[in-house]
Amino acid sequence: MQYPDRSAYPDRNAYPDRFYPVVDTLDWVRRLTGLGVGTVQLRAKDLNDGEALQLVSDALEIVKDTPVRLVVNDYWRAAIVAGAKHLHLGQEDLATADVHEIRKAGLTLGLSTHDDAELETALAAEPDYIALGPIFPTTLKAMRFAPQGIPKITEWKQRVGNIPLVAIGGIKLEQAPEIYAAGADSIAVVSDITQNPDPDARVKAWLDQMIEPA
């Protein structure tokens, strides 16, 4: 497979990429890899240790020898054993994870936040990026937290400083310029891709948006 040329994308070495899709299957990882996405999070729930290790290993094989950075959600033990390089944890998973072992294995660490207490917890772990959500209402998962709204992005960015800030939750392509302008360094996208009637075209539109002049 010939990998798409990403040389025109700004900050193509920044992590995570400004467009950061989150998907739950190997088929999606394969599809996004072929479309030229730079950072992909694999978020599959309720797997046992063996299933998680198999999934992560298979996903890493898909992105092998491509520029794609695969981010493993939650399964930090599987990520270490399989040789992954990037990890994302929610607050509940962070509470039970061994951050020392994660860092010892050389993984980057992204963390979810929803309120002030979670932000303090996340900052104490010295993460490689912080995610804030949900920005808008989302139907994909039950959320304990109300939508944050765009102004919260600006507040969070001021508080995290140079740490990359990822906005997530119900965000569509048409809202991306306002989200970036508010201070987000990256936008994590789920349903705007996975529930789109033409996912490939939507992904390409997100990638094209990355190279448009501000």
mmCIF file with all atom_site columns, C-alpha atoms in Angstrom:
data_model
loop_
_atom_site.group_PDB
_atom_site.id
_atom_site.type_symbol
_atom_site.label_atom_id
_atom_site.label_alt_id
_atom_site.label_comp_id
_atom_site.label_asym_id
_atom_site.label_entity_id
_atom_site.label_seq_id
_atom_site.pdbx_PDB_ins_code
_atom_site.Cartn_x
_atom_site.Cartn_y
_atom_site.Cartn_z
_atom_site.occupancy
_atom_site.B_iso_or_equiv
_atom_site.pdbx_formal_charge
_atom_site.auth_seq_id
_atom_site.auth_comp_id
_atom_site.auth_asym_id
_atom_site.auth_atom_id
_atom_site.pdbx_PDB_model_num
ATOM 1   C CA . MET A 1 1   ? 0.000   0.000   0.000  1.00 0.00 ? 1   MET A CA 1
ATOM 2   C CA . GLN A 1 2   ? 1.324   3.424   -0.906 1.00 0.00 ? 2   GLN A CA 1
ATOM 3   C CA . TYR A 1 3   ? 0.943   5.720   2.050  1.00 0.00 ? 3   TYR A CA 1
ATOM 4   C CA . PRO A 1 4   ? -0.476  9.201   1.293  1.00 0.00 ? 4   PRO A CA 1
ATOM 5   C CA . ASP A 1 5   ? 1.949   12.107  1.313  1.00 0.00 ? 5   ASP A CA 1
ATOM 6   C CA . ARG A 1 6   ? 1.507   14.151  4.500  1.00 0.00 ? 6   ARG A CA 1
ATOM 7   C CA . SER A 1 7   ? 4.315   16.621  3.817  1.00 0.00 ? 7   SER A CA 1
ATOM 8   C CA . ALA A 1 8   ? 1.860   19.467  3.277  1.00 0.00 ? 8   ALA A CA 1
ATOM 9   C CA . TYR A 1 9   ? 0.295   19.109  6.720  1.00 0.00 ? 9   TYR A CA 1
ATOM 10  C CA . PRO A 1 10  ? 1.460   21.676  9.282  1.00 0.00 ? 10  PRO A CA 1
ATOM 11  C CA . ASP A 1 11  ? 3.114   20.385  12.448 1.00 0.00 ? 11  ASP A CA 1
ATOM 12  C CA . ARG A 1 12  ? 3.042   16.857  11.071 1.00 0.00 ? 12  ARG A CA 1
ATOM 13  C CA . ASN A 1 13  ? 5.509   15.828  13.770 1.00 0.00 ? 13  ASN A CA 1
ATOM 14  C CA . ALA A 1 14  ? 3.383   17.265  16.583 1.00 0.00 ? 14  ALA A CA 1
ATOM 15  C CA . TYR A 1 15  ? 1.749   14.760  18.881 1.00 0.00 ? 15  TYR A CA 1
ATOM 16  C CA . PRO A 1 16  ? -1.078  14.120  18.759 1.00 0.00 ? 16  PRO A CA 1
ATOM 17  C CA . ASP A 1 17  ? -2.022  15.321  15.276 1.00 0.00 ? 17  ASP A CA 1
ATOM 18  C CA . ARG A 1 18  ? -4.539  18.144  15.049 1.00 0.00 ? 18  ARG A CA 1
ATOM 19  C CA . PHE A 1 19  ? -7.041  15.597  13.675 1.00 0.00 ? 19  PHE A CA 1
ATOM 20  C CA . TYR A 1 20  ? -7.165  12.648  16.068 1.00 0.00 ? 20  TYR A CA 1
ATOM 21  C CA . PRO A 1 21  ? -9.760  9.961   15.267 1.00 0.00 ? 21  PRO A CA 1
ATOM 22  C CA . VAL A 1 22  ? -10.819 7.484   17.943 1.00 0.00 ? 22  VAL A CA 1
ATOM 23  C CA . VAL A 1 23  ? -12.086 4.100   16.724 1.00 0.00 ? 23  VAL A CA 1
ATOM 24  C CA . ASP A 1 24  ? -12.875 0.684   18.160 1.00 0.00 ? 24  ASP A CA 1
ATOM 25  C CA . THR A 1 25  ? -11.915 -1.925  15.547 1.00 0.00 ? 25  THR A CA 1
ATOM 26  C CA . LEU A 1 26  ? -8.940  -3.101  13.528 1.00 0.00 ? 26  LEU A CA 1
ATOM 27  C CA . ASP A 1 27  ? -10.880 -2.437  10.339 1.00 0.00 ? 27  ASP A CA 1
ATOM 28  C CA . TRP A 1 28  ? -11.093 1.235   11.255 1.00 0.00 ? 28  TRP A CA 1
ATOM 29  C CA . VAL A 1 29  ? -7.387  1.379   12.098 1.00 0.00 ? 29  VAL A CA 1
ATOM 30  C CA . ARG A 1 30  ? -6.591  -0.143  8.706  1.00 0.00 ? 30  ARG A CA 1
ATOM 31  C CA . ARG A 1 31  ? -8.946  2.213   6.904  1.00 0.00 ? 31  ARG A CA 1
ATOM 32  C CA . LEU A 1 32  ? -7.608  5.361   8.558  1.00 0.00 ? 32  LEU A CA 1
ATOM 33  C CA . THR A 1 33  ? -4.025  4.268   8.009  1.00 0.00 ? 33  THR A CA 1
ATOM 34  C CA . GLY A 1 34  ? -4.703  3.981   4.308  1.00 0.00 ? 34  GLY A CA 1
ATOM 35  C CA . LEU A 1 35  ? -6.254  7.450   4.229  1.00 0.00 ? 35  LEU A CA 1
ATOM 36  C CA . GLY A 1 36  ? -3.163  9.116   5.683  1.00 0.00 ? 36  GLY A CA 1
ATOM 37  C CA . VAL A 1 37  ? -4.242  9.851   9.238  1.00 0.00 ? 37  VAL A CA 1
ATOM 38  C CA . GLY A 1 38  ? -1.271  10.544  11.500 1.00 0.00 ? 38  GLY A CA 1
ATOM 39  C CA . THR A 1 39  ? -2.561  9.630   14.984 1.00 0.00 ? 39  THR A CA 1
ATOM 40  C CA . VAL A 1 40  ? -5.242  7.018   15.670 1.00 0.00 ? 40  VAL A CA 1
ATOM 41  C CA . GLN A 1 41  ? -6.580  5.933   19.050 1.00 0.00 ? 41  GLN A CA 1
ATOM 42  C CA . LEU A 1 42  ? -7.872  2.380   19.401 1.00 0.00 ? 42  LEU A CA 1
ATOM 43  C CA . ARG A 1 43  ? -10.563 2.333   22.077 1.00 0.00 ? 43  ARG A CA 1
ATOM 44  C CA . ALA A 1 44  ? -12.203 -1.074  22.555 1.00 0.00 ? 44  ALA A CA 1
ATOM 45  C CA . LYS A 1 45  ? -13.954 -1.840  25.814 1.00 0.00 ? 45  LYS A CA 1
ATOM 46  C CA . ASP A 1 46  ? -14.502 -4.870  28.038 1.00 0.00 ? 46  ASP A CA 1
ATOM 47  C CA . LEU A 1 47  ? -11.651 -7.081  26.823 1.00 0.00 ? 47  LEU A CA 1
ATOM 48  C CA . ASN A 1 48  ? -9.792  -9.548  28.991 1.00 0.00 ? 48  ASN A CA 1
ATOM 49  C CA . ASP A 1 49  ? -6.004  -9.475  29.141 1.00 0.00 ? 49  ASP A CA 1
ATOM 50  C CA . GLY A 1 50  ? -5.539  -11.983 26.342 1.00 0.00 ? 50  GLY A CA 1
ATOM 51  C CA . GLU A 1 51  ? -8.021  -10.279 24.043 1.00 0.00 ? 51  GLU A CA 1
ATOM 52  C CA . ALA A 1 52  ? -6.487  -6.891  24.709 1.00 0.00 ? 52  ALA A CA 1
ATOM 53  C CA . LEU A 1 53  ? -2.977  -8.124  23.944 1.00 0.00 ? 53  LEU A CA 1
ATOM 54  C CA . GLN A 1 54  ? -4.126  -9.723  20.703 1.00 0.00 ? 54  GLN A CA 1
ATOM 55  C CA . LEU A 1 55  ? -5.982  -6.589  19.614 1.00 0.00 ? 55  LEU A CA 1
ATOM 56  C CA . VAL A 1 56  ? -3.077  -4.269  20.366 1.00 0.00 ? 56  VAL A CA 1
ATOM 57  C CA . SER A 1 57  ? -0.584  -6.583  18.665 1.00 0.00 ? 57  SER A CA 1
ATOM 58  C CA . ASP A 1 58  ? -2.740  -6.830  15.551 1.00 0.00 ? 58  ASP A CA 1
ATOM 59  C CA . ALA A 1 59  ? -3.220  -3.065  15.434 1.00 0.00 ? 59  ALA A CA 1
ATOM 60  C CA . LEU A 1 60  ? 0.506   -2.442  15.745 1.00 0.00 ? 60  LEU A CA 1
ATOM 61  C CA . GLU A 1 61  ? 1.071   -4.825  12.845 1.00 0.00 ? 61  GLU A CA 1
ATOM 62  C CA . ILE A 1 62  ? -1.332  -2.782  10.718 1.00 0.00 ? 62  ILE A CA 1
ATOM 63  C CA . VAL A 1 63  ? 0.518   0.493   11.320 1.00 0.00 ? 63  VAL A CA 1
ATOM 64  C CA . LYS A 1 64  ? 3.980   -1.053  11.112 1.00 0.00 ? 64  LYS A CA 1
ATOM 65  C CA . ASP A 1 65  ? 6.230   0.719   8.574  1.00 0.00 ? 65  ASP A CA 1
ATOM 66  C CA . THR A 1 66  ? 3.757   3.625   8.263  1.00 0.00 ? 66  THR A CA 1
ATOM 67  C CA . PRO A 1 67  ? 3.901   7.086   9.867  1.00 0.00 ? 67  PRO A CA 1
ATOM 68  C CA . VAL A 1 68  ? 0.769   6.326   11.908 1.00 0.00 ? 68  VAL A CA 1
ATOM 69  C CA . ARG A 1 69  ? 1.062   6.673   15.675 1.00 0.00 ? 69  ARG A CA 1
ATOM 70  C CA . LEU A 1 70  ? -1.263  4.170   17.312 1.00 0.00 ? 70  LEU A CA 1
ATOM 71  C CA . VAL A 1 71  ? -2.590  5.196   20.724 1.00 0.00 ? 71  VAL A CA 1
ATOM 72  C CA . VAL A 1 72  ? -3.824  2.368   22.942 1.00 0.00 ? 72  VAL A CA 1
ATOM 73  C CA . ASN A 1 73  ? -6.758  3.283   25.161 1.00 0.00 ? 73  ASN A CA 1
ATOM 74  C CA . ASP A 1 74  ? -6.786  1.882   28.716 1.00 0.00 ? 74  ASP A CA 1
ATOM 75  C CA . TYR A 1 75  ? -4.954  -1.425  28.234 1.00 0.00 ? 75  TYR A CA 1
ATOM 76  C CA . TRP A 1 76  ? -1.587  -0.303  29.562 1.00 0.00 ? 76  TRP A CA 1
ATOM 77  C CA . ARG A 1 77  ? -0.280  -3.765  30.336 1.00 0.00 ? 77  ARG A CA 1
ATOM 78  C CA . ALA A 1 78  ? -1.075  -4.970  26.820 1.00 0.00 ? 78  ALA A CA 1
ATOM 79  C CA . ALA A 1 79  ? 0.497   -1.807  25.409 1.00 0.00 ? 79  ALA A CA 1
ATOM 80  C CA . ILE A 1 80  ? 3.743   -2.503  27.272 1.00 0.00 ? 80  ILE A CA 1
ATOM 81  C CA . VAL A 1 81  ? 3.908   -6.191  26.349 1.00 0.00 ? 81  VAL A CA 1
ATOM 82  C CA . ALA A 1 82  ? 3.033   -5.579  22.690 1.00 0.00 ? 82  ALA A CA 1
ATOM 83  C CA . GLY A 1 83  ? 5.606   -2.809  22.346 1.00 0.00 ? 83  GLY A CA 1
ATOM 84  C CA . ALA A 1 84  ? 3.235   0.093   21.758 1.00 0.00 ? 84  ALA A CA 1
ATOM 85  C CA . LYS A 1 85  ? 4.576   3.634   22.017 1.00 0.00 ? 85  LYS A CA 1
ATOM 86  C CA . HIS A 1 86  ? 1.490   5.645   22.915 1.00 0.00 ? 86  HIS A CA 1
ATOM 87  C CA . LEU A 1 87  ? -1.171  5.260   25.621 1.00 0.00 ? 87  LEU A CA 1
ATOM 88  C CA . HIS A 1 88  ? -4.325  7.074   26.689 1.00 0.00 ? 88  HIS A CA 1
ATOM 89  C CA . LEU A 1 89  ? -5.968  6.601   30.069 1.00 0.00 ? 89  LEU A CA 1
ATOM 90  C CA . GLY A 1 90  ? -9.217  7.764   31.565 1.00 0.00 ? 90  GLY A CA 1
ATOM 91  C CA . GLN A 1 91  ? -9.251  8.850   35.189 1.00 0.00 ? 91  GLN A CA 1
ATOM 92  C CA . GLU A 1 92  ? -10.523 5.513   36.505 1.00 0.00 ? 92  GLU A CA 1
ATOM 93  C CA . ASP A 1 93  ? -7.835  3.630   34.604 1.00 0.00 ? 93  ASP A CA 1
ATOM 94  C CA . LEU A 1 94  ? -5.179  6.103   35.741 1.00 0.00 ? 94  LEU A CA 1
ATOM 95  C CA . ALA A 1 95  ? -6.106  5.380   39.355 1.00 0.00 ? 95  ALA A CA 1
ATOM 96  C CA . THR A 1 96  ? -5.204  1.703   38.947 1.00 0.00 ? 96  THR A CA 1
ATOM 97  C CA . ALA A 1 97  ? -2.354  2.007   36.429 1.00 0.00 ? 97  ALA A CA 1
ATOM 98  C CA . ASP A 1 98  ? 1.355   1.884   37.240 1.00 0.00 ? 98  ASP A CA 1
ATOM 99  C CA . VAL A 1 99  ? 2.552   5.158   35.750 1.00 0.00 ? 99  VAL A CA 1
ATOM 100 C CA . HIS A 1 100 ? 6.155   4.318   36.662 1.00 0.00 ? 100 HIS A CA 1
ATOM 101 C CA . GLU A 1 101 ? 6.010   1.124   34.618 1.00 0.00 ? 101 GLU A CA 1
ATOM 102 C CA . ILE A 1 102 ? 4.305   2.953   31.755 1.00 0.00 ? 102 ILE A CA 1
ATOM 103 C CA . ARG A 1 103 ? 7.051   5.565   31.653 1.00 0.00 ? 103 ARG A CA 1
ATOM 104 C CA . LYS A 1 104 ? 9.758   2.939   32.139 1.00 0.00 ? 104 LYS A CA 1
ATOM 105 C CA . ALA A 1 105 ? 8.459   1.223   29.004 1.00 0.00 ? 105 ALA A CA 1
ATOM 106 C CA . GLY A 1 106 ? 8.836   4.490   27.092 1.00 0.00 ? 106 GLY A CA 1
ATOM 107 C CA . LEU A 1 107 ? 5.165   5.109   26.348 1.00 0.00 ? 107 LEU A CA 1
ATOM 108 C CA . THR A 1 108 ? 3.722   8.567   25.927 1.00 0.00 ? 108 THR A CA 1
ATOM 109 C CA . LEU A 1 109 ? 0.727   9.195   28.167 1.00 0.00 ? 109 LEU A CA 1
ATOM 110 C CA . GLY A 1 110 ? -2.441  11.112  27.365 1.00 0.00 ? 110 GLY A CA 1
ATOM 111 C CA . LEU A 1 111 ? -5.102  11.635  30.043 1.00 0.00 ? 111 LEU A CA 1
ATOM 112 C CA . SER A 1 112 ? -8.805  12.461  30.061 1.00 0.00 ? 112 SER A CA 1
ATOM 113 C CA . THR A 1 113 ? -10.152 15.289  32.223 1.00 0.00 ? 113 THR A CA 1
ATOM 114 C CA . HIS A 1 114 ? -13.637 16.585  32.942 1.00 0.00 ? 114 HIS A CA 1
ATOM 115 C CA . ASP A 1 115 ? -13.352 18.841  35.999 1.00 0.00 ? 115 ASP A CA 1
ATOM 116 C CA . ASP A 1 116 ? -10.871 20.703  38.195 1.00 0.00 ? 116 ASP A CA 1
ATOM 117 C CA . ALA A 1 117 ? -10.034 17.724  40.402 1.00 0.00 ? 117 ALA A CA 1
ATOM 118 C CA . GLU A 1 118 ? -9.335  15.516  37.408 1.00 0.00 ? 118 GLU A CA 1
ATOM 119 C CA . LEU A 1 119 ? -7.152  18.186  35.848 1.00 0.00 ? 119 LEU A CA 1
ATOM 120 C CA . GLU A 1 120 ? -5.046  18.395  39.022 1.00 0.00 ? 120 GLU A CA 1
ATOM 121 C CA . THR A 1 121 ? -4.699  14.605  39.052 1.00 0.00 ? 121 THR A CA 1
ATOM 122 C CA . ALA A 1 122 ? -3.725  14.581  35.391 1.00 0.00 ? 122 ALA A CA 1
ATOM 123 C CA . LEU A 1 123 ? -1.147  17.351  35.733 1.00 0.00 ? 123 LEU A CA 1
ATOM 124 C CA . ALA A 1 124 ? 0.480   15.510  38.640 1.00 0.00 ? 124 ALA A CA 1
ATOM 125 C CA . ALA A 1 125 ? 1.167   12.610  36.269 1.00 0.00 ? 125 ALA A CA 1
ATOM 126 C CA . GLU A 1 126 ? 3.054   14.929  33.879 1.00 0.00 ? 126 GLU A CA 1
ATOM 127 C CA . PRO A 1 127 ? 1.163   13.760  30.776 1.00 0.00 ? 127 PRO A CA 1
ATOM 128 C CA . ASP A 1 128 ? 2.162   14.251  27.164 1.00 0.00 ? 128 ASP A CA 1
ATOM 129 C CA . TYR A 1 129 ? -1.279  15.660  26.434 1.00 0.00 ? 129 TYR A CA 1
ATOM 130 C CA . ILE A 1 130 ? -4.535  16.367  28.258 1.00 0.00 ? 130 ILE A CA 1
ATOM 131 C CA . ALA A 1 131 ? -7.981  15.742  26.808 1.00 0.00 ? 131 ALA A CA 1
ATOM 132 C CA . LEU A 1 132 ? -11.020 17.814  27.790 1.00 0.00 ? 132 LEU A CA 1
ATOM 133 C CA . GLY A 1 133 ? -14.543 16.641  27.182 1.00 0.00 ? 133 GLY A CA 1
ATOM 134 C CA . PRO A 1 134 ? -17.234 16.341  26.305 1.00 0.00 ? 134 PRO A CA 1
ATOM 135 C CA . ILE A 1 135 ? -17.228 19.698  24.524 1.00 0.00 ? 135 ILE A CA 1
ATOM 136 C CA . PHE A 1 136 ? -20.697 19.090  23.078 1.00 0.00 ? 136 PHE A CA 1
ATOM 137 C CA . PRO A 1 137 ? -23.419 16.525  23.844 1.00 0.00 ? 137 PRO A CA 1
ATOM 138 C CA . THR A 1 138 ? -22.554 13.044  22.638 1.00 0.00 ? 138 THR A CA 1
ATOM 139 C CA . THR A 1 139 ? -24.729 9.994   22.159 1.00 0.00 ? 139 THR A CA 1
ATOM 140 C CA . LEU A 1 140 ? -21.921 7.436   21.934 1.00 0.00 ? 140 LEU A CA 1
ATOM 141 C CA . LYS A 1 141 ? -21.418 6.936   25.657 1.00 0.00 ? 141 LYS A CA 1
ATOM 142 C CA . ALA A 1 142 ? -23.177 7.897   28.859 1.00 0.00 ? 142 ALA A CA 1
ATOM 143 C CA . MET A 1 143 ? -21.355 10.831  30.393 1.00 0.00 ? 143 MET A CA 1
ATOM 144 C CA . ARG A 1 144 ? -21.288 11.780  34.073 1.00 0.00 ? 144 ARG A CA 1
ATOM 145 C CA . PHE A 1 145 ? -20.370 15.322  33.069 1.00 0.00 ? 145 PHE A CA 1
ATOM 146 C CA . ALA A 1 146 ? -22.367 18.013  31.305 1.00 0.00 ? 146 ALA A CA 1
ATOM 147 C CA . PRO A 1 147 ? -21.031 19.416  28.020 1.00 0.00 ? 147 PRO A CA 1
ATOM 148 C CA . GLN A 1 148 ? -18.055 21.657  28.712 1.00 0.00 ? 148 GLN A CA 1
ATOM 149 C CA . GLY A 1 149 ? -18.666 24.205  25.964 1.00 0.00 ? 149 GLY A CA 1
ATOM 150 C CA . ILE A 1 150 ? -16.080 26.065  23.923 1.00 0.00 ? 150 ILE A CA 1
ATOM 151 C CA . PRO A 1 151 ? -15.104 28.682  26.563 1.00 0.00 ? 151 PRO A CA 1
ATOM 152 C CA . LYS A 1 152 ? -13.838 25.865  28.797 1.00 0.00 ? 152 LYS A CA 1
ATOM 153 C CA . ILE A 1 153 ? -11.252 25.019  26.124 1.00 0.00 ? 153 ILE A CA 1
ATOM 154 C CA . THR A 1 154 ? -9.683  28.463  26.491 1.00 0.00 ? 154 THR A CA 1
ATOM 155 C CA . GLU A 1 155 ? -9.669  28.176  30.285 1.00 0.00 ? 155 GLU A CA 1
ATOM 156 C CA . TRP A 1 156 ? -8.114  24.697  30.216 1.00 0.00 ? 156 TRP A CA 1
ATOM 157 C CA . LYS A 1 157 ? -5.442  25.749  27.708 1.00 0.00 ? 157 LYS A CA 1
ATOM 158 C CA . GLN A 1 158 ? -4.419  28.626  29.935 1.00 0.00 ? 158 GLN A CA 1
ATOM 159 C CA . ARG A 1 159 ? -4.089  26.194  32.822 1.00 0.00 ? 159 ARG A CA 1
ATOM 160 C CA . VAL A 1 160 ? -2.150  23.447  31.031 1.00 0.00 ? 160 VAL A CA 1
ATOM 161 C CA . GLY A 1 161 ? 0.265   25.815  29.303 1.00 0.00 ? 161 GLY A CA 1
ATOM 162 C CA . ASN A 1 162 ? 2.565   24.082  26.854 1.00 0.00 ? 162 ASN A CA 1
ATOM 163 C CA . ILE A 1 163 ? 0.971   20.661  27.317 1.00 0.00 ? 163 ILE A CA 1
ATOM 164 C CA . PRO A 1 164 ? -1.040  19.844  24.170 1.00 0.00 ? 164 PRO A CA 1
ATOM 165 C CA . LEU A 1 165 ? -4.795  20.091  24.747 1.00 0.00 ? 165 LEU A CA 1
ATOM 166 C CA . VAL A 1 166 ? -7.154  17.698  22.963 1.00 0.00 ? 166 VAL A CA 1
ATOM 167 C CA . ALA A 1 167 ? -10.842 18.602  22.669 1.00 0.00 ? 167 ALA A CA 1
ATOM 168 C CA . ILE A 1 168 ? -13.272 15.667  22.445 1.00 0.00 ? 168 ILE A CA 1
ATOM 169 C CA . GLY A 1 169 ? -16.982 15.052  22.474 1.00 0.00 ? 169 GLY A CA 1
ATOM 170 C CA . GLY A 1 170 ? -19.564 15.616  19.750 1.00 0.00 ? 170 GLY A CA 1
ATOM 171 C CA . ILE A 1 171 ? -17.283 17.774  17.594 1.00 0.00 ? 171 ILE A CA 1
ATOM 172 C CA . LYS A 1 172 ? -17.977 18.018  13.861 1.00 0.00 ? 172 LYS A CA 1
ATOM 173 C CA . LEU A 1 173 ? -15.727 19.274  11.092 1.00 0.00 ? 173 LEU A CA 1
ATOM 174 C CA . GLU A 1 174 ? -17.699 22.491  10.712 1.00 0.00 ? 174 GLU A CA 1
ATOM 175 C CA . GLN A 1 175 ? -16.918 23.399  14.330 1.00 0.00 ? 175 GLN A CA 1
ATOM 176 C CA . ALA A 1 176 ? -13.189 22.712  14.056 1.00 0.00 ? 176 ALA A CA 1
ATOM 177 C CA . PRO A 1 177 ? -11.996 26.277  13.280 1.00 0.00 ? 177 PRO A CA 1
ATOM 178 C CA . GLU A 1 178 ? -13.748 27.629  16.379 1.00 0.00 ? 178 GLU A CA 1
ATOM 179 C CA . ILE A 1 179 ? -12.381 24.796  18.523 1.00 0.00 ? 179 ILE A CA 1
ATOM 180 C CA . TYR A 1 180 ? -8.811  25.397  17.395 1.00 0.00 ? 180 TYR A CA 1
ATOM 181 C CA . ALA A 1 181 ? -9.221  29.155  17.806 1.00 0.00 ? 181 ALA A CA 1
ATOM 182 C CA . ALA A 1 182 ? -10.368 28.607  21.400 1.00 0.00 ? 182 ALA A CA 1
ATOM 183 C CA . GLY A 1 183 ? -7.049  26.965  22.217 1.00 0.00 ? 183 GLY A CA 1
ATOM 184 C CA . ALA A 1 184 ? -7.298  23.281  21.336 1.00 0.00 ? 184 ALA A CA 1
ATOM 185 C CA . ASP A 1 185 ? -4.142  21.827  19.824 1.00 0.00 ? 185 ASP A CA 1
ATOM 186 C CA . SER A 1 186 ? -5.960  18.717  18.625 1.00 0.00 ? 186 SER A CA 1
ATOM 187 C CA . ILE A 1 187 ? -9.514  17.480  18.111 1.00 0.00 ? 187 ILE A CA 1
ATOM 188 C CA . ALA A 1 188 ? -10.420 13.888  18.889 1.00 0.00 ? 188 ALA A CA 1
ATOM 189 C CA . VAL A 1 189 ? -13.173 12.757  16.532 1.00 0.00 ? 189 VAL A CA 1
ATOM 190 C CA . VAL A 1 190 ? -15.446 9.749   16.878 1.00 0.00 ? 190 VAL A CA 1
ATOM 191 C CA . SER A 1 191 ? -18.985 9.867   15.489 1.00 0.00 ? 191 SER A CA 1
ATOM 192 C CA . ASP A 1 192 ? -18.257 12.513  12.845 1.00 0.00 ? 192 ASP A CA 1
ATOM 193 C CA . ILE A 1 193 ? -16.193 9.787   11.171 1.00 0.00 ? 193 ILE A CA 1
ATOM 194 C CA . THR A 1 194 ? -17.641 6.445   12.278 1.00 0.00 ? 194 THR A CA 1
ATOM 195 C CA . GLN A 1 195 ? -21.289 7.444   11.799 1.00 0.00 ? 195 GLN A CA 1
ATOM 196 C CA . ASN A 1 196 ? -20.771 9.441   8.621  1.00 0.00 ? 196 ASN A CA 1
ATOM 197 C CA . PRO A 1 197 ? -22.391 8.048   5.470  1.00 0.00 ? 197 PRO A CA 1
ATOM 198 C CA . ASP A 1 198 ? -19.127 8.623   3.594  1.00 0.00 ? 198 ASP A CA 1
ATOM 199 C CA . PRO A 1 199 ? -16.355 8.200   6.170  1.00 0.00 ? 199 PRO A CA 1
ATOM 200 C CA . ASP A 1 200 ? -13.497 8.320   3.647  1.00 0.00 ? 200 ASP A CA 1
ATOM 201 C CA . ALA A 1 201 ? -14.625 11.659  2.255  1.00 0.00 ? 201 ALA A CA 1
ATOM 202 C CA . ARG A 1 202 ? -15.113 13.022  5.754  1.00 0.00 ? 202 ARG A CA 1
ATOM 203 C CA . VAL A 1 203 ? -11.614 11.949  6.820  1.00 0.00 ? 203 VAL A CA 1
ATOM 204 C CA . LYS A 1 204 ? -10.142 13.588  3.726  1.00 0.00 ? 204 LYS A CA 1
ATOM 205 C CA . ALA A 1 205 ? -12.074 16.771  4.504  1.00 0.00 ? 205 ALA A CA 1
ATOM 206 C CA . TRP A 1 206 ? -10.605 16.791  8.025  1.00 0.00 ? 206 TRP A CA 1
ATOM 207 C CA . LEU A 1 207 ? -7.125  16.299  6.611  1.00 0.00 ? 207 LEU A CA 1
ATOM 208 C CA . ASP A 1 208 ? -7.661  19.043  4.030  1.00 0.00 ? 208 ASP A CA 1
ATOM 209 C CA . GLN A 1 209 ? -8.839  21.358  6.798  1.00 0.00 ? 209 GLN A CA 1
ATOM 210 C CA . MET A 1 210 ? -5.469  20.866  8.485  1.00 0.00 ? 210 MET A CA 1
ATOM 211 C CA . ILE A 1 211 ? -3.601  22.410  5.553  1.00 0.00 ? 211 ILE A CA 1
ATOM 212 C CA . GLU A 1 212 ? -5.921  25.340  4.912  1.00 0.00 ? 212 GLU A CA 1
ATOM 213 C CA . PRO A 1 213 ? -4.409  28.704  5.842  1.00 0.00 ? 213 PRO A CA 1
ATOM 214 C CA . ALA A 1 214 ? -5.666  30.096  9.122  1.00 0.00 ? 214 ALA A CA 1
#
